[in-house]
Coordinates of C-alpha atoms in Angstrom, one line a residue:
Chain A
X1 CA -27.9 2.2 -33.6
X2 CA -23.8 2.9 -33.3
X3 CA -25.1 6.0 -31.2
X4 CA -27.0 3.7 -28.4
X5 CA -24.2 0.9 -28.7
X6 CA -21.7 4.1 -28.2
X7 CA -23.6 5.0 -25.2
X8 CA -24.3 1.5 -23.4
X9 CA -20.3 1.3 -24.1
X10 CA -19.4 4.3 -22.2
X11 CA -22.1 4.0 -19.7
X12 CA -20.7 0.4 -18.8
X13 CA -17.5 1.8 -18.7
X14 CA -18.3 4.8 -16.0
X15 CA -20.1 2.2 -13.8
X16 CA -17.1 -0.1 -13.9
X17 CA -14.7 3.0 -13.1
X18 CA -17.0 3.6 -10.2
X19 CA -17.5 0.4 -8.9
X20 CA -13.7 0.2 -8.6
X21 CA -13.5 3.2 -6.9
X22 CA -15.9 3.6 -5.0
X23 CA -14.8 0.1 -3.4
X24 CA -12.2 1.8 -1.7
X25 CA -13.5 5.5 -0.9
X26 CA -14.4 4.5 2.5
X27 CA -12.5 6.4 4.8
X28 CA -13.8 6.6 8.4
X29 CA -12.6 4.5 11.5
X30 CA -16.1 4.2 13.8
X31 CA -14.7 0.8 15.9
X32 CA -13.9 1.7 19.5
X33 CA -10.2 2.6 20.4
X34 CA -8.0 1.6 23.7
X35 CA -4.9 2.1 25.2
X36 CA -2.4 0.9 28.0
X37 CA 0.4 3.7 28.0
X38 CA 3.3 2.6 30.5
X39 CA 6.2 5.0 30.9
X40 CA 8.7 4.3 33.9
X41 CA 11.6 6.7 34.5
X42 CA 11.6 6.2 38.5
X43 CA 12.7 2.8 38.9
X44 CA 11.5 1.1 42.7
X45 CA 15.5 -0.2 43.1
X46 CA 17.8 2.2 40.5
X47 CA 19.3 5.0 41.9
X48 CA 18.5 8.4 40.2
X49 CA 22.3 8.3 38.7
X50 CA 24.8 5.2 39.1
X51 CA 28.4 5.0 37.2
X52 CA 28.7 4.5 33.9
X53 CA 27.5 0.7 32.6
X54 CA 25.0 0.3 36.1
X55 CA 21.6 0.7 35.6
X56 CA 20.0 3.9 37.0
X57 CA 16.9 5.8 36.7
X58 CA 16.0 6.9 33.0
X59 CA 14.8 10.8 32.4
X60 CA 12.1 11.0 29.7
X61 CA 10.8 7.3 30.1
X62 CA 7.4 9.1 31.9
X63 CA 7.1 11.7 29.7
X64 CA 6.9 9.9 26.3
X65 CA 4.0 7.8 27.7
X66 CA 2.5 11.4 29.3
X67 CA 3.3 12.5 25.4
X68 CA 1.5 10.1 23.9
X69 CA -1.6 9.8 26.3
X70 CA -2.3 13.6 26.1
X71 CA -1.7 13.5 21.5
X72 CA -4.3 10.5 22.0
X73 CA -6.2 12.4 24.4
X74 CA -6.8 15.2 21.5
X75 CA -8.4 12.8 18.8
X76 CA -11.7 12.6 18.4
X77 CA -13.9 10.5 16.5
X78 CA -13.6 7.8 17.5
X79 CA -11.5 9.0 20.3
X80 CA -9.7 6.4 22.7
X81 CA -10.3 5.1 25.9
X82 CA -6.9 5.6 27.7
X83 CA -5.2 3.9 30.7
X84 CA -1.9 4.8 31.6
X85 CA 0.8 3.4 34.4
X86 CA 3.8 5.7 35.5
X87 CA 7.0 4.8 37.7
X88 CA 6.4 3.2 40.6
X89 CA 2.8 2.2 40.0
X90 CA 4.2 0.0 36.8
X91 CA 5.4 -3.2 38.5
X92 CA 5.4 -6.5 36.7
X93 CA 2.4 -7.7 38.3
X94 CA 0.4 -4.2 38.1
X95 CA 1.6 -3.9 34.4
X96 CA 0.3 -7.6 33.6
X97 CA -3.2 -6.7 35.9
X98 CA -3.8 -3.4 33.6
X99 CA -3.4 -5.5 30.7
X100 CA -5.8 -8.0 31.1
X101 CA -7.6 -5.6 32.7
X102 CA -7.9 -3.4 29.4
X103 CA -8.6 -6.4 27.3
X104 CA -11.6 -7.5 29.7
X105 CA -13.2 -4.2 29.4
X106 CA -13.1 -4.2 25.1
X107 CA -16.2 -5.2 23.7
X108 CA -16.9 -8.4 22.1
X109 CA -17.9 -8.3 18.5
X110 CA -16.7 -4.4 18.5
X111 CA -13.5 -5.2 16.5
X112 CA -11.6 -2.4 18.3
X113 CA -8.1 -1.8 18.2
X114 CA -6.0 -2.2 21.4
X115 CA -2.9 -0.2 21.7
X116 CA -0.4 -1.0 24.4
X117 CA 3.0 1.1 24.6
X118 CA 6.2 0.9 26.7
X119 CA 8.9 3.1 27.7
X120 CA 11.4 1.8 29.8
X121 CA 14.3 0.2 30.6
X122 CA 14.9 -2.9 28.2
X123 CA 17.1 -6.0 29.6
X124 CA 19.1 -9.1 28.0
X125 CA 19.7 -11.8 30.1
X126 CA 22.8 -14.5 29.4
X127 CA 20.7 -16.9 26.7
X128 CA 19.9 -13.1 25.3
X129 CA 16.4 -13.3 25.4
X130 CA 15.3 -9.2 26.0
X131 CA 12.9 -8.3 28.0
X132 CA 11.0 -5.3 29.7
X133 CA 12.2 -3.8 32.8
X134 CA 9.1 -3.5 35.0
X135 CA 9.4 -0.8 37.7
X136 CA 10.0 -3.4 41.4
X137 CA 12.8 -4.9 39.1
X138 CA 15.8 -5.8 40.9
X139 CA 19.5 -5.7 39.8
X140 CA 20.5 -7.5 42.4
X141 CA 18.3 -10.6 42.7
X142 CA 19.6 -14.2 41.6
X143 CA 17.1 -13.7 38.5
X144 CA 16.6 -10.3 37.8
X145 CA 14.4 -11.7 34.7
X146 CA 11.6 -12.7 37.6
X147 CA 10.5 -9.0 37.8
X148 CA 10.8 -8.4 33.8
X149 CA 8.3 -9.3 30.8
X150 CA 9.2 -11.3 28.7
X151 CA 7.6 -11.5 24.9
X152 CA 6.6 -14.9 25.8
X153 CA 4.6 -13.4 28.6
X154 CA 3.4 -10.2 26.9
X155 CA 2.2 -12.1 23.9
X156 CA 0.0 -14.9 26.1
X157 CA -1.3 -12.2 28.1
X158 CA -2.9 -10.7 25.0
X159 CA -3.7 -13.9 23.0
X160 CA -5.4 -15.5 26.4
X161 CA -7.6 -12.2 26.9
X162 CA -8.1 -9.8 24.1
X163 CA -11.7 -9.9 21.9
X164 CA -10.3 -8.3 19.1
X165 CA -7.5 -9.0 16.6
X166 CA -6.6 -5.6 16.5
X167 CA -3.7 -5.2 18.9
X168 CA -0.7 -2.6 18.5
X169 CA 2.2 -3.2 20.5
X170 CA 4.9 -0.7 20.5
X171 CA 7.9 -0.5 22.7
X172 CA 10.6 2.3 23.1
X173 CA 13.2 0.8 25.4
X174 CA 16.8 -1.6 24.5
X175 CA 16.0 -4.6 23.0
X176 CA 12.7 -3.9 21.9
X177 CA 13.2 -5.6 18.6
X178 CA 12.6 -8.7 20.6
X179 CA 8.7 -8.1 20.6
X180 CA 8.9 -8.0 17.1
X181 CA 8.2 -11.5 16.1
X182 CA 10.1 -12.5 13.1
X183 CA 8.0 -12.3 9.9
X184 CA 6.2 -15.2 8.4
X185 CA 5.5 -13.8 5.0
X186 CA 8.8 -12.1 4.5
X187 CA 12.3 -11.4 5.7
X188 CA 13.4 -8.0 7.7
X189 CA 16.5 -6.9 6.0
X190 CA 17.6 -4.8 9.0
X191 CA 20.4 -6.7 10.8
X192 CA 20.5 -6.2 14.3
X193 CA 22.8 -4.8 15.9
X194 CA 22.0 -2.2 13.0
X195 CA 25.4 -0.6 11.3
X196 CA 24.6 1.3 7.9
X197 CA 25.6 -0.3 4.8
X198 CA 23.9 -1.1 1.2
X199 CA 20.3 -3.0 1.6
X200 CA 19.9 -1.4 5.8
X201 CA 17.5 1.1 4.9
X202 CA 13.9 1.5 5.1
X203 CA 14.3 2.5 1.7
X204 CA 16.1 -0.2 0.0
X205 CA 14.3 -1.6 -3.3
X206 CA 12.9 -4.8 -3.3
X207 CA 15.9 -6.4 -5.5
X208 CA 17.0 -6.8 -2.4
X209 CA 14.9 -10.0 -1.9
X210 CA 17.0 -11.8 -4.3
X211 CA 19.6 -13.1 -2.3
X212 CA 17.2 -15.4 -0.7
X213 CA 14.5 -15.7 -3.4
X214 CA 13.7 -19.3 -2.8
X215 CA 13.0 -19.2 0.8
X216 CA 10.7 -16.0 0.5
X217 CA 8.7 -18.3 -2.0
X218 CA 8.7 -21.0 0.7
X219 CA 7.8 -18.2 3.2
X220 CA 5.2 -16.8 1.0
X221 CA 3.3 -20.1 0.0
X222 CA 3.4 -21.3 3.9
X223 CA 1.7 -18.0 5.1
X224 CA -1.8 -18.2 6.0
X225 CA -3.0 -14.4 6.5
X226 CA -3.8 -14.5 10.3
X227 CA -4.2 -11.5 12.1
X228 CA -1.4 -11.3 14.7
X229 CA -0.9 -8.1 16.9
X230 CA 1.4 -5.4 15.1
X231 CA 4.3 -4.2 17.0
X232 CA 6.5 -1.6 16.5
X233 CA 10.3 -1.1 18.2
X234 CA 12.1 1.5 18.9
X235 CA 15.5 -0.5 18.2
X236 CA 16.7 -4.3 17.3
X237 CA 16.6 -7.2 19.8
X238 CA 20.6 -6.7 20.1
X239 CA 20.6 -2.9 20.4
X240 CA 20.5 -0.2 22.9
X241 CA 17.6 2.7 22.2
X242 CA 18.8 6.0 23.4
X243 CA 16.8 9.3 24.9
X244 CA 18.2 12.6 25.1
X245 CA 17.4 16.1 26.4
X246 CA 18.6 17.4 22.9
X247 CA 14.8 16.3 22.1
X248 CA 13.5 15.9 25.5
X249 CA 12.0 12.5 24.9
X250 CA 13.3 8.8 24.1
X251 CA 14.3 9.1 20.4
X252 CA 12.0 6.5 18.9
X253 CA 9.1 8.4 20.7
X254 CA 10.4 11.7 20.1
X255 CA 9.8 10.5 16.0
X256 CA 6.8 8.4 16.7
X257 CA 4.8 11.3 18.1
X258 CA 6.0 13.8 15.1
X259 CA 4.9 11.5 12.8
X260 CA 1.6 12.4 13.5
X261 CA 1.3 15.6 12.7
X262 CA 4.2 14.8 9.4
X263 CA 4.0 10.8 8.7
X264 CA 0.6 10.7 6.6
X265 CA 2.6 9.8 3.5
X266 CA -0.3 9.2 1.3
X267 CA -2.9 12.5 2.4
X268 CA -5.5 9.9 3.6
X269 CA -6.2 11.5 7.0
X270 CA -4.5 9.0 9.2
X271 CA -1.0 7.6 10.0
X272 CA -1.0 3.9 10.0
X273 CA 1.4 1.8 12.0
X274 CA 3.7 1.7 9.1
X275 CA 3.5 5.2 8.2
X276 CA 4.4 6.2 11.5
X277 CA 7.3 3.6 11.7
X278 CA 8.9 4.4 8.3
X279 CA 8.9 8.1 9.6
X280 CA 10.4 7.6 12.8
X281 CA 13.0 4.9 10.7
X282 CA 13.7 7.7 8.6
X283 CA 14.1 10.5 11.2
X284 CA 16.7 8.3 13.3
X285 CA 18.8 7.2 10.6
X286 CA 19.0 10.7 9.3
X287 CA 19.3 12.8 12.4
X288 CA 20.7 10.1 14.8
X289 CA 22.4 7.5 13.4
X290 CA 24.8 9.6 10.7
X291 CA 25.1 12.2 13.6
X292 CA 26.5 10.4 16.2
X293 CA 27.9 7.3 14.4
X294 CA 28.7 4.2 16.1
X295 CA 28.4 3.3 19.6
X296 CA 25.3 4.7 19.1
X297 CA 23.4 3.2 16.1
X298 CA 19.8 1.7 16.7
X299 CA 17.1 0.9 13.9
X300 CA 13.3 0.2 14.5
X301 CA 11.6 -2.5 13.5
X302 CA 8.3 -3.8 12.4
X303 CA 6.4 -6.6 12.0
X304 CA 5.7 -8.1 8.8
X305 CA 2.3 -9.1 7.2
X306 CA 0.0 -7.4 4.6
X307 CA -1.8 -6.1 7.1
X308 CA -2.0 -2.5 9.0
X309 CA -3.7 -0.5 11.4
X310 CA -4.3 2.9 11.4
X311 CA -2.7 4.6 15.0
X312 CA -3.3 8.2 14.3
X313 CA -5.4 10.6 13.1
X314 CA -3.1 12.9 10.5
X315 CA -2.7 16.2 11.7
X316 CA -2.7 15.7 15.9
Chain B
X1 CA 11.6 -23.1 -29.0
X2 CA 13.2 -22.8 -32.9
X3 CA 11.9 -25.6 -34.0
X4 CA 8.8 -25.2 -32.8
X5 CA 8.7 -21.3 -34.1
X6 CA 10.1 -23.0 -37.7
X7 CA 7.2 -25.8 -37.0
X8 CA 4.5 -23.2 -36.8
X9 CA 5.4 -21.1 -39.6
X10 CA 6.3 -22.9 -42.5
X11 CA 4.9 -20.7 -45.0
X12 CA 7.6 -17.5 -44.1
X13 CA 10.2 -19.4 -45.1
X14 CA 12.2 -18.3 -41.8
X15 CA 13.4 -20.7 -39.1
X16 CA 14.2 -17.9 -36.7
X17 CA 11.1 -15.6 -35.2
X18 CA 11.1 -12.0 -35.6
X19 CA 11.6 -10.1 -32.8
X20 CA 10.1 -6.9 -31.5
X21 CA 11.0 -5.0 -28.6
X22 CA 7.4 -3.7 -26.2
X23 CA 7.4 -0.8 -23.3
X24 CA 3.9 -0.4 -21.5
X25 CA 3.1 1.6 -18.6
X26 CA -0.2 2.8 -17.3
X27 CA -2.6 2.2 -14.0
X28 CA -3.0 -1.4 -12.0
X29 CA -6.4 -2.0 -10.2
X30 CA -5.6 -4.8 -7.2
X31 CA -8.5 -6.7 -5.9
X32 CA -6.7 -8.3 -2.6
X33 CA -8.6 -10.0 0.0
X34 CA -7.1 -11.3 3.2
X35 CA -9.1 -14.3 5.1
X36 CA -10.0 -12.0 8.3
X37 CA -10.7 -8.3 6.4
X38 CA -12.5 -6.9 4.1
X39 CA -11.5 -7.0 0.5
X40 CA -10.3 -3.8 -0.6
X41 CA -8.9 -1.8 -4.1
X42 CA -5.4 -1.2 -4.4
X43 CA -4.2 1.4 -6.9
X44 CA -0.9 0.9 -8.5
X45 CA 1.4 1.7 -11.5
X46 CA 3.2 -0.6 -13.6
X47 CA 6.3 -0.6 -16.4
X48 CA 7.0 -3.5 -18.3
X49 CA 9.7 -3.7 -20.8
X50 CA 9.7 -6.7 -22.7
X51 CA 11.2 -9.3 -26.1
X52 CA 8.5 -10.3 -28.0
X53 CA 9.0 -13.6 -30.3
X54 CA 6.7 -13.8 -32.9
X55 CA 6.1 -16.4 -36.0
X56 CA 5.3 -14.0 -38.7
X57 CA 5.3 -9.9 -38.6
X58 CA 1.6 -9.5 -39.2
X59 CA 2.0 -5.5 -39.8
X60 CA 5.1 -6.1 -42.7
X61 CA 2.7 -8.6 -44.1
X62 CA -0.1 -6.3 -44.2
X63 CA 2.2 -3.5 -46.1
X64 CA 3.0 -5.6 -48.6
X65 CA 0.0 -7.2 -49.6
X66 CA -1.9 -5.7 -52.3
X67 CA -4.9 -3.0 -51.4
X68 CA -7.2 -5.0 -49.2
X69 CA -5.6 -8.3 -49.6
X70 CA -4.0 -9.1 -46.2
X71 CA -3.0 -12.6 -44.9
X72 CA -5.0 -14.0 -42.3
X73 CA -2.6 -16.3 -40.9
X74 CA -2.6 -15.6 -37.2
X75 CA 1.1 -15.3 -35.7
X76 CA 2.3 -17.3 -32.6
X77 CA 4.0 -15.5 -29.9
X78 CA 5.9 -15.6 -27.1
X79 CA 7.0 -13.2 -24.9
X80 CA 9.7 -12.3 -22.0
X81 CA 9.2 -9.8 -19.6
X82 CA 10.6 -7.6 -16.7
X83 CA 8.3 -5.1 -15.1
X84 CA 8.5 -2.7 -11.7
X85 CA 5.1 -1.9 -10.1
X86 CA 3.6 -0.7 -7.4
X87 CA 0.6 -0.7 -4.9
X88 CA -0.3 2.3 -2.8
X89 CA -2.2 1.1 0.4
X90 CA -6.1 0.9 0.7
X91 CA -8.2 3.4 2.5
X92 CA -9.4 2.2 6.2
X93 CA -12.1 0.2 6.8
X94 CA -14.6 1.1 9.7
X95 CA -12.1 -1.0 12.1
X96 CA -8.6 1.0 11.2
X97 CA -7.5 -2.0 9.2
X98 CA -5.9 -1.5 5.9
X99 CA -3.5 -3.2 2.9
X100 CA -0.1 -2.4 3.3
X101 CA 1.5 -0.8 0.1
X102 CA 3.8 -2.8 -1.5
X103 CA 6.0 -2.4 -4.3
X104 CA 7.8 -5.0 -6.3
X105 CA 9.7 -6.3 -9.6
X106 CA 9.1 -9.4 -11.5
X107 CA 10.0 -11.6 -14.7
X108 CA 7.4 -13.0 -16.8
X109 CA 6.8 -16.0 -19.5
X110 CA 3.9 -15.9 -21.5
X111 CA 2.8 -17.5 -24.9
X112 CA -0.3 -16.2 -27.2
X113 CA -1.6 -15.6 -30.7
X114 CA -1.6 -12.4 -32.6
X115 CA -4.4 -11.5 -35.0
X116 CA -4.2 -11.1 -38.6
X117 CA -3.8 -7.5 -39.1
X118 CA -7.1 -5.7 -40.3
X119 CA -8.4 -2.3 -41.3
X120 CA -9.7 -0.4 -38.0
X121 CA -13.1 1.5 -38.9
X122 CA -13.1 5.1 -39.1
X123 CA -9.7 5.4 -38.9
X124 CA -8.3 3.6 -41.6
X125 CA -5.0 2.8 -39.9
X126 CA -3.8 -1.2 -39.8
X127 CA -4.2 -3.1 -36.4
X128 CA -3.7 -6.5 -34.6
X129 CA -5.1 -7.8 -31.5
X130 CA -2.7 -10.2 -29.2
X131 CA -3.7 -12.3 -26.3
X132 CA -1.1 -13.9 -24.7
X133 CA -1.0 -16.1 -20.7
X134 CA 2.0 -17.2 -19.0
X135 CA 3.5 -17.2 -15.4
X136 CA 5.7 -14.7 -13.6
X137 CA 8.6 -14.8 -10.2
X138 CA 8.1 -11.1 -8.6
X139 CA 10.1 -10.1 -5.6
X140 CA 8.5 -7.2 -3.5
X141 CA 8.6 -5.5 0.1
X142 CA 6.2 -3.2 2.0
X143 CA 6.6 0.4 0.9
X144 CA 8.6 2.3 3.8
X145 CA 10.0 -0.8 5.4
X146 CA 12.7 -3.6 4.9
X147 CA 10.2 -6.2 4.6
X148 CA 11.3 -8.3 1.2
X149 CA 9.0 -11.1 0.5
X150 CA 8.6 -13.5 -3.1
X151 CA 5.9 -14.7 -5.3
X152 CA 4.7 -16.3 -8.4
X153 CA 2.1 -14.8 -10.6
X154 CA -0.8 -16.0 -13.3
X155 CA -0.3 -13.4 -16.3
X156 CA -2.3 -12.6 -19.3
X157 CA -2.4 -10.1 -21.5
X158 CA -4.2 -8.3 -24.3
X159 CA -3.5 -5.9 -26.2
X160 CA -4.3 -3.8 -29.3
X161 CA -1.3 -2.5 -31.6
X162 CA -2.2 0.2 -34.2
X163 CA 0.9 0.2 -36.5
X164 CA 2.3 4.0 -37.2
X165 CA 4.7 2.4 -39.9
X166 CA 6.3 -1.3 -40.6
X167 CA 8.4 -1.4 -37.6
X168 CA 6.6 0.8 -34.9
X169 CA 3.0 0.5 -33.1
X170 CA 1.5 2.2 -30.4
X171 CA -1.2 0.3 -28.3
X172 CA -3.1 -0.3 -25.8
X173 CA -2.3 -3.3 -22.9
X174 CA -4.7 -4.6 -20.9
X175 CA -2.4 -6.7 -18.2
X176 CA -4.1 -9.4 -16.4
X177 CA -2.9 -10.9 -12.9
X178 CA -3.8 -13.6 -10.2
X179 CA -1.3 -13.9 -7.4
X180 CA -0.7 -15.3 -3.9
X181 CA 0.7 -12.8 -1.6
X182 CA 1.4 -13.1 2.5
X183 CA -1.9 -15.6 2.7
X184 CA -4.0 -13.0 0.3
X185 CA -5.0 -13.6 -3.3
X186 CA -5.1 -10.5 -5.6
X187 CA -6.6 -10.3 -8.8
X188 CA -4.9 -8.2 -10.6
X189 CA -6.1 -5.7 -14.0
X190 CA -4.5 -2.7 -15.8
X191 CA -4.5 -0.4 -18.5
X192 CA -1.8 1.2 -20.5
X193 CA 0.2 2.3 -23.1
X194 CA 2.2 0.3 -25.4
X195 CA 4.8 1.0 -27.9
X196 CA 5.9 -1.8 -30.2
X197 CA 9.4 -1.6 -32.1
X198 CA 10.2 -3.9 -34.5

């Protein structure tokens, strides 16, 4: 009798151990995948080199985007769909065009995931509200905002058109930080503009979230889980983002794109948008930011939310 | 809280409770669920040091009774608790959406009973179960960011300590959790070891 009662116990026990695991052992991504890659280094009005201070022409702009369409390019199952708009061919209105364009062509019902990346030129007008530098824009006009995008813009041109909640915005250009709306659930410790210190570090431990306990509570209790887009920037809403032929690419990309073969922190076969943003985080502050000190300093940010999507397969 | 300890121990003759010192660590199993996904199994660590106030020491008790003859007054407890933990993030789910991981630190309040001790079969070696519920304040951020957030926690806890002499006992925890994070609920169990110092 203790024998059987010995064995129900232990039998009860394996099937709890594998219910619990095997709740989580499911490791494929089947949904459909899409992407708008936009890279603009040949500006319609910038001349290919100005003074110092005046906008010009940028150099790797085009090639992070062509970086990142041909790593996408070489994943398979499920691979991507892949659009991509270069230089002159990414004006305002052609940019907002391929957008809706994108989302239009996702299936309903499919829950796919929607990627849509920038590299460019970033801009902050007087009221210092950045924006995106689309290629017709035009230093000179009254409002040189006209022919920029604005995260007002960007985000009602997804939330108006796109089927799935599964959107990925990322941006390498000054001022990006701007797309990334402030968090709801939590607080983003990184100040911007970004100068190292104690508690500025993708690193920092979570006793850092006393100093404002009671209004992460508030923030906590008043968040209700919705699925907004993720977005990723290269630097903060008040910083410049750099590129540099040391590395042949903006530095954010540069990072972003190694991060797939070395950002699967946890060996699960894919780099999610967090991996690949604490990687590139961690490759800037370390080979950017202590080398070249300030004048120089950017950080990337990220959206908050318990939520993440997966944006590479580990390895490409 | 002394008069209440005095209040439910009359018999010991003490006004004060005894006091033991508890370290547990082991595995965390996270069921969290957000509105729009799929719920999914986090895996996580925990350590939790903690003061543990208790009306009577069941184990001296138990020593000093004759062979056999052990009181079977149950102690009151209460207990106060720091613990670090963490939360590595979920597999994918056929859409590429996953839990974040997310790593934290907390304080924790909780009140019980603690069993008589007794004779554990085969073994021969004296024992006492605890069960004990309360409420925790846990600050935490998103592993590989500098995304801080805040909650507050349902705890429980059981636990069996096998006493090695009067003042020590090793054990095993059983740590219970239901808690509110970023719009998600998590229901929270573990399993670990304990050590008990009197």
């Amino acid at each position: 009798m203790k024998k059987k009662r010995g064995f129900i116990a232990m039998s009860l026990f394996s099937l709890t151990i594998g219910l619990i695991f095997s709740c989580s052992l499911s490791n494929t991504v089947t949904a459909p995948r899409y992407a708008l890659l936009i890279g603009i280094s040949d500006y319609i009005n910038l001349p290919a080199l100005a003074p110092p201070l005046d906008p010009q022409d940028l150099k790797y702009s085009r090639i992070d985007a062509e970086a990142l369409k041909t790593l996408l390019a070489s994943e398979a199952s499920p691979s991507w769909t892949l659009t991509s708009l270069y230089d002159h061919d990414a004006t305002k209105a052609k940019i907002k065009n391929a957008i809706i364009t994108l989302l239009a062509s996702v299936p309903k019902d499919s829950h796919a995931t929607v990627l849509i990346y920038f590299s460019g030129h970033g801009y902050l007008d007087a009221q210092r509200t950045p924006y995106l530098v689309a290629a017709d824009f035009d230093p000179t006009a009254v409002d040189p905002s006209l022919l920029c995008i604005a995260p007002k813009e960007l985000y009602s041109w997804i939330s108006e058109n796109s089927p799935t909640k599964n959107v990925i915005v990322v941006s390498d250009s000054c001022y990006s930080g701007g797309f990334v709306p402030p968090p709801t659930d939590s607080s983003d410790l990184i100040a911007s503009p970004y100068a190292p210190a104690i508690g500025q570090s993708a690193s920092l431990p979570p006793l850092f979230a006393l100093g404002s306990f009671g209004e992460l509570l508030a923030k906590n209790a008043a968040a209700d889980g919705s699925l907004e887009p993720i977005a990723v920037s290269a630097a903060g809403n008040l910083e410049l983002s750099w590129e540099t032929s040391a590395l042949g690419h903006g530095v954010f990309t540069y990072y972003l794109l190694e991060s797939a073969r070395k950002g699967d922190s946890n060996g699960d076969g894919w780099v999610s948008c967090t991996e690949a943003y604490s990687y590139a985080a961690r490759s800037i502050e370390k080979n950017w930011n202590k080398l070249y000190g300030a004048g120089y300093y950017f950080y990337p940010h990220i959206t908050g939310g318990l939520r993440d999507l997966v944006l590479f397969k580990s390895g490409g | 809280m002394l008069l209440v300890f005095a209040f439910c121990a009359p018999d010991t003759g003490r006004a004060f409770p005894i006091v033991a010192f508890e370290a547990q660590t082991g595995a965390l199993f996270s069921r969290i669920s957000l509105p729009d996904l799929l719920p999914a199994t986090q895996f996580g660590w925990n350590l939790t040091l903690a003061a543990a106030f208790e009306t009577r020491d069941v184990f001296a008790a138990a020593f000093d009774a004759e062979q056999d003859k052990y009181p079977l007054m149950p102690a009151f407890t209460a207990r106060l608790q720091a613990d670090i933990f963490g939360f590595a993030a979920t597999a994918p789910q056929p859409d590429g959406n996953l839990y974040r991981a997310w790593q934290g630190m907390g304080l924790g309040l909780l009140a019980g009973l603690r069993s008589p001790a007794f004779r554990l079969p085969l073994a021969g070696s004296l024992a006492s179960f605890k069960l004990e519920a309360g409420a925790g304040l846990q600050t935490n951020k998103y592993s590989g960011t500098a995304l801080v957030g805040a909650n507050v926690a349902i705890l429980a806890q059981a636990s069996l300590d096998i006493a090695l002499s009067r003042q020590t006992a090793l054990g095993i925890g059983i740590p219970f959790e239901y808690t509110w994070k970023s719009g998600a609920t998590a229901l929270i169990f573990g399993v670990g070891a304990t050590l008990r110092l009197r």
